[in-house]
CSV table of C-alpha atoms in Angstrom, one decimal:
chain,number,residue,atom,x,y,z
A,1,MET,CA,64.6,180.5,93.9
A,2,ILE,CA,62.8,177.2,95.1
A,3,SER,CA,62.4,175.5,91.8
A,4,GLU,CA,66.1,176.5,90.9
A,5,LYS,CA,67.2,174.4,93.8
A,6,LYS,CA,65.1,171.6,92.5
A,7,LYS,CA,66.6,171.3,89.2
A,8,LYS,CA,70.3,171.3,90.7
A,9,ARG,CA,69.4,168.5,92.7
A,10,SER,CA,67.8,166.3,89.9
A,11,ILE,CA,71.2,166.6,88.0
A,12,ALA,CA,73.4,164.3,90.0
A,13,ILE,CA,72.8,160.5,90.3
A,14,PRO,CA,73.7,159.2,93.6
A,15,THR,CA,76.8,157.5,93.6
A,16,ALA,CA,77.0,157.0,97.3
A,17,SER,CA,75.4,153.5,97.5
A,18,MET,CA,77.5,152.2,94.4
A,19,ALA,CA,80.5,151.4,97.1
A,20,ASP,CA,78.1,149.5,99.0
A,21,ILE,CA,77.0,147.2,96.5
A,22,ALA,CA,80.5,146.8,95.0
A,23,PHE,CA,81.3,145.9,98.6
A,24,LEU,CA,78.8,143.4,99.0
A,25,LEU,CA,79.9,141.7,95.9
A,26,MET,CA,83.9,141.9,96.9
A,27,ILE,CA,82.8,140.2,100.0
A,28,PHE,CA,81.0,137.3,97.9
A,29,PHE,CA,83.8,136.7,95.9
A,30,LEU,CA,86.4,137.0,98.9
A,31,VAL,CA,84.7,134.4,101.0
A,32,THR,CA,84.2,132.0,97.9
A,33,THR,CA,88.0,132.4,96.7
A,34,THR,CA,90.1,129.4,97.8
A,35,ILE,CA,93.4,130.8,98.5
A,36,ASP,CA,95.0,127.4,99.8
A,37,LEU,CA,97.5,126.6,97.1
A,38,ASP,CA,97.8,123.2,95.9
A,39,LYS,CA,101.4,121.9,96.6
A,40,GLY,CA,103.1,118.7,95.9
A,41,ILE,CA,105.9,117.2,94.2
A,42,ASN,CA,105.7,117.7,90.4
A,43,LEU,CA,106.5,114.6,88.0
A,44,THR,CA,106.0,113.9,84.5
A,45,LEU,CA,105.6,110.3,83.6
A,46,PRO,CA,107.2,108.4,80.8
A,47,GLU,CA,105.2,108.0,77.6
A,48,LYS,CA,103.7,104.7,77.1
A,49,GLY,CA,105.7,102.8,74.6
A,50,GLY,CA,108.4,105.1,74.4
A,51,GLU,CA,111.7,104.3,73.3
A,52,GLU,CA,114.1,102.6,75.5
A,53,VAL,CA,117.2,104.9,75.8
A,54,LYS,CA,120.4,103.2,76.5
A,55,ILE,CA,122.4,104.8,79.4
A,56,LYS,CA,125.8,104.2,80.7
A,57,ARG,CA,125.5,102.0,83.8
A,58,GLY,CA,127.7,104.3,85.8
A,59,ASN,CA,125.4,107.4,85.5
A,60,ILE,CA,122.6,105.8,87.4
A,61,ALA,CA,122.0,105.6,90.9
A,62,ASN,CA,119.9,103.0,91.8
A,63,LEU,CA,117.3,103.2,95.0
A,64,LEU,CA,115.6,100.4,96.1
A,65,VAL,CA,112.9,100.5,98.7
A,66,ASN,CA,111.6,97.2,100.0
A,67,ALA,CA,108.4,96.8,101.9
A,68,ALA,CA,109.6,97.1,105.3
A,69,GLY,CA,110.8,100.6,104.3
A,70,GLN,CA,114.5,100.1,104.1
A,71,THR,CA,116.6,101.4,101.3
A,72,LEU,CA,119.3,100.3,99.1
A,73,LEU,CA,121.4,102.8,97.4
A,74,ASP,CA,123.5,101.2,94.7
A,75,ASP,CA,123.3,98.0,96.9
A,76,GLU,CA,124.4,99.4,100.1
A,77,PRO,CA,121.9,99.9,102.8
A,78,ILE,CA,121.2,103.7,103.8
A,79,GLU,CA,119.0,105.7,105.8
A,80,ILE,CA,116.1,107.6,104.2
A,81,ALA,CA,117.7,110.9,105.8
A,82,GLN,CA,121.1,110.4,104.5
A,83,ILE,CA,120.0,110.0,100.6
A,84,ARG,CA,119.9,113.8,100.1
A,85,GLU,CA,123.9,114.1,101.2
A,86,VAL,CA,124.8,111.1,99.4
A,87,ILE,CA,123.0,111.8,96.2
A,88,LYS,CA,124.2,115.3,96.2
A,89,ARG,CA,127.8,114.2,96.4
A,90,LYS,CA,127.1,111.7,93.4
A,91,ILE,CA,125.5,114.5,91.5
A,92,GLU,CA,128.8,116.6,91.9
A,93,GLU,CA,130.7,113.9,90.9
A,94,LYS,CA,128.8,113.0,87.5
A,95,GLY,CA,128.7,117.1,86.8
A,96,TYR,CA,126.2,118.7,84.8
A,97,ASP,CA,125.2,118.5,81.0
A,98,LYS,CA,125.1,121.6,78.5
A,99,GLU,CA,121.8,122.9,79.9
A,100,GLY,CA,123.0,122.9,83.5
A,101,LYS,CA,121.1,119.7,84.4
A,102,PRO,CA,122.8,116.8,86.5
A,103,ILE,CA,123.8,114.0,84.3
A,104,LEU,CA,123.1,111.5,87.3
A,105,ILE,CA,119.8,109.6,87.0
A,106,VAL,CA,118.2,108.4,89.8
A,107,SER,CA,116.2,105.6,89.4
A,108,ILE,CA,113.7,104.7,92.4
A,109,LYS,CA,112.3,101.2,92.5
A,110,THR,CA,109.9,99.9,95.2
A,111,ALA,CA,108.0,96.8,96.1
A,112,ARG,CA,104.4,96.6,95.8
A,113,GLU,CA,104.1,96.4,99.5
A,114,THR,CA,106.0,99.6,100.1
A,115,ASN,CA,104.1,102.2,101.7
A,116,TYR,CA,103.5,105.1,99.7
A,117,ASP,CA,104.5,107.6,102.7
A,118,THR,CA,108.0,105.9,102.3
A,119,TYR,CA,108.1,106.4,98.9
A,120,ILE,CA,107.4,110.1,99.1
A,121,GLN,CA,110.0,110.4,101.6
A,122,VAL,CA,112.6,109.1,99.1
A,123,LEU,CA,111.4,111.0,96.5
A,124,ASP,CA,111.6,114.2,98.5
A,125,GLN,CA,115.2,113.6,99.6
A,126,VAL,CA,116.2,113.0,95.9
A,127,LYS,CA,114.1,116.2,94.8
A,128,LEU,CA,115.9,118.0,97.6
A,129,ALA,CA,119.3,116.7,96.5
A,130,GLY,CA,118.8,118.5,93.1
A,131,ALA,CA,118.2,115.6,91.0
A,132,THR,CA,116.0,116.3,87.7
A,133,LYS,CA,116.1,113.1,86.1
A,134,ILE,CA,114.2,110.8,88.2
A,135,SER,CA,113.3,107.5,86.9
A,136,ILE,CA,110.1,105.5,88.7
A,137,ALA,CA,110.7,101.9,88.0
A,138,GLU,CA,107.7,99.8,87.9
A,139,PRO,CA,107.3,97.8,91.4
A,140,GLU,CA,108.5,94.2,91.1
A,141,ARG,CA,105.5,91.6,91.1
B,1,MET,CA,83.7,186.4,101.4
B,2,LYS,CA,86.6,184.6,99.8
B,3,PHE,CA,87.9,183.1,102.9
B,4,THR,CA,84.6,181.3,103.7
B,5,LYS,CA,84.4,179.7,100.5
B,6,LYS,CA,87.7,178.0,100.5
B,7,GLU,CA,86.8,176.3,104.2
B,8,GLU,CA,83.5,174.9,102.3
B,9,ALA,CA,85.9,173.3,99.6
B,10,THR,CA,88.0,171.3,102.1
B,11,SER,CA,85.1,170.0,104.2
B,12,SER,CA,84.1,166.9,102.7
B,13,ILE,CA,86.4,163.9,101.9
B,14,PRO,CA,85.9,163.0,97.9
B,15,THR,CA,83.8,159.7,97.9
B,16,ALA,CA,83.5,159.6,94.1
B,17,SER,CA,86.5,157.5,93.5
B,18,LEU,CA,85.9,154.9,96.3
B,19,PRO,CA,83.7,152.8,94.1
B,20,ASP,CA,86.3,152.6,91.4
B,21,ILE,CA,88.9,151.5,93.8
B,22,ILE,CA,86.2,148.7,95.3
B,23,PHE,CA,85.6,147.7,91.8
B,24,LEU,CA,89.2,147.1,91.0
B,25,LEU,CA,89.4,144.9,94.2
B,26,LEU,CA,86.1,143.1,92.9
B,27,ILE,CA,87.4,142.6,89.4
B,28,PHE,CA,90.6,140.9,91.0
B,29,PHE,CA,88.8,138.6,93.2
B,30,MET,CA,86.1,137.8,90.4
B,31,VAL,CA,89.0,136.6,88.1
B,32,SER,CA,91.0,134.6,90.5
B,33,THR,CA,88.3,132.9,91.8
B,34,VAL,CA,88.0,129.1,90.9
B,35,PHE,CA,85.0,127.5,92.7
B,36,LYS,CA,85.5,124.4,94.8
B,37,GLU,CA,83.6,121.5,92.7
B,38,TYR,CA,84.2,118.5,94.7
B,39,ARG,CA,84.9,117.4,98.0
B,40,GLY,CA,86.9,114.1,97.6
B,41,LEU,CA,87.5,111.2,100.0
B,42,PRO,CA,89.1,111.6,103.6
B,43,ILE,CA,92.8,111.3,103.4
B,44,LEU,CA,95.9,112.0,105.0
B,45,THR,CA,98.7,112.9,102.5
B,46,PRO,CA,102.4,112.5,103.7
B,47,ALA,CA,104.7,115.3,104.4
B,48,ALA,CA,107.3,116.3,102.2
B,49,ARG,CA,109.7,119.5,102.2
B,50,SER,CA,110.6,119.8,98.6
B,51,THR,CA,107.0,120.9,97.4
B,52,GLU,CA,106.4,122.8,94.6
B,53,LYS,CA,103.1,125.2,93.7
B,54,VAL,CA,100.8,123.8,91.2
B,55,GLU,CA,100.6,127.2,89.2
B,56,ALA,CA,97.3,126.6,87.0
B,57,LYS,CA,94.8,125.5,89.2
B,58,ARG,CA,92.0,125.4,86.2
B,59,ASN,CA,94.1,122.5,84.5
B,60,ILE,CA,94.1,120.3,87.7
B,61,THR,CA,92.0,117.2,88.2
B,62,TYR,CA,92.0,115.3,91.5
B,63,LEU,CA,92.4,111.7,91.8
B,64,TRP,CA,91.6,110.7,95.4
B,65,THR,CA,92.8,107.2,97.1
B,66,ASP,CA,91.9,106.4,100.4
B,67,LYS,CA,93.7,104.0,102.9
B,68,ASN,CA,90.8,101.4,101.8
B,69,HIS,CA,92.1,101.9,98.2
B,70,ARG,CA,89.2,103.5,96.9
B,71,ILE,CA,89.6,105.6,93.8
B,72,SER,CA,87.5,108.8,93.4
B,73,ILE,CA,87.4,111.3,90.4
B,74,ASP,CA,85.1,114.1,90.6
B,75,ASP,CA,83.3,112.7,93.6
B,76,LYS,CA,82.2,109.1,92.1
B,77,ILE,CA,83.9,106.3,93.5
B,78,ILE,CA,85.5,104.4,90.3
B,79,PRO,CA,86.8,101.1,89.9
B,80,LEU,CA,90.7,101.1,88.8
B,81,ASN,CA,90.5,100.1,85.3
B,82,VAL,CA,88.1,103.1,84.4
B,83,VAL,CA,90.6,105.7,85.3
B,84,SER,CA,92.3,105.5,82.1
B,85,GLN,CA,89.1,106.2,80.2
B,86,ILE,CA,87.9,108.9,82.5
B,87,ILE,CA,91.1,110.7,82.5
B,88,GLY,CA,91.4,110.3,78.7
B,89,GLU,CA,88.1,112.1,78.1
B,90,LYS,CA,89.3,114.9,80.6
B,91,PHE,CA,92.8,115.0,78.6
B,92,ALA,CA,90.9,115.4,75.2
B,93,LEU,CA,89.1,118.6,76.6
B,94,ASN,CA,92.1,120.0,78.1
B,95,ARG,CA,95.5,119.1,76.8
B,96,ARG,CA,97.3,120.8,79.7
B,97,LEU,CA,96.0,118.5,82.1
B,98,ILE,CA,97.5,118.1,85.7
B,99,ILE,CA,96.6,115.1,87.5
B,100,SER,CA,96.8,115.9,91.3
B,101,LEU,CA,97.3,112.5,93.0
B,102,LYS,CA,95.7,112.8,96.7
B,103,ILE,CA,96.8,109.5,98.1
B,104,ASP,CA,96.7,108.4,101.7
B,105,LYS,CA,99.9,107.9,103.2
B,106,GLU,CA,98.8,104.2,104.2
B,107,VAL,CA,98.4,103.2,100.2
B,108,LYS,CA,100.7,100.4,99.0
B,109,MET,CA,102.8,101.3,96.2
B,110,GLY,CA,101.2,98.7,94.2
B,111,LEU,CA,98.1,100.5,93.9
B,112,VAL,CA,100.0,103.8,93.1
B,113,SER,CA,101.8,102.0,90.3
B,114,ASP,CA,98.6,100.8,88.8
B,115,ILE,CA,97.2,104.1,88.8
B,116,GLN,CA,99.9,105.6,87.1
B,117,GLU,CA,99.9,103.0,84.5
B,118,GLN,CA,96.2,104.2,84.0
B,119,LEU,CA,97.2,107.5,83.4
B,120,ARG,CA,100.0,106.7,81.2
B,121,GLU,CA,97.5,105.3,78.9
B,122,ALA,CA,95.4,108.2,79.0
B,123,TYR,CA,98.6,110.4,78.2
B,124,ALA,CA,98.1,112.3,81.2
B,125,LEU,CA,101.7,112.5,81.9
B,126,ARG,CA,102.0,115.5,84.0
B,127,ILE,CA,101.0,114.2,87.9
B,128,ASN,CA,101.6,115.9,91.1
B,129,TYR,CA,101.9,113.9,94.3
B,130,SER,CA,100.0,116.2,96.7
B,131,THR,CA,101.7,116.4,99.9
B,132,ARG,CA,101.5,118.3,103.2
B,133,PHE,CA,104.5,120.7,104.2
B,134,LYS,CA,106.8,119.4,106.7
């Protein structure tokens, strides 16, 4: 009777501690995982030495930002907060191409002394307006 | 006799499947973990609303620029004219490279433009201006 009991015990592998081991590993990976996602404004730069494409003057909206953070949209002064609305209206006016992208190209030109923050605010407004064709002109020397 | 047997069977919670569940979770975290490699420079990024997620974290290289116009890649402070060389080496290893520009809001556009020129030279054309959510 006793020997039979012993035999029965040795058959099973203890799996009770397996969960603990797995928990320990899981906690390690939980702690080391960085959940904070990188957020930002995506942009694709033009290729160096790429072909120059001729575009109709009417299809471009020119945005100029000076060193003091003042902005000009097509030679008219504009507040940064209003850019979104105006660009949106311009996009609607010009319509969309076959792929459903707006025809309007927004060209942003800054001075070398312009603050990066101001530039991001302008870019943000343009992106919010739904423009997909954004051209970043080289700052004037 | 039959009655007591039934009671015995229901008295314990089955724990045999517990490790499987935990392992599943463990594997998920193992796969999704990307170890933080570099710390960067102390900066304050500008705030914006039209932010997008950067989907592939493994393809990202961070380029830090603080308000003292110091540029840092992989925790090494480097001069501006070396940027294209370092990024070029990284681009050769990974064609899907995305450069996340962590630039302080007080930096002038002249420097930002110079950095972008360096990136264009290295053919690293996919960039992301890192921003805070407004």
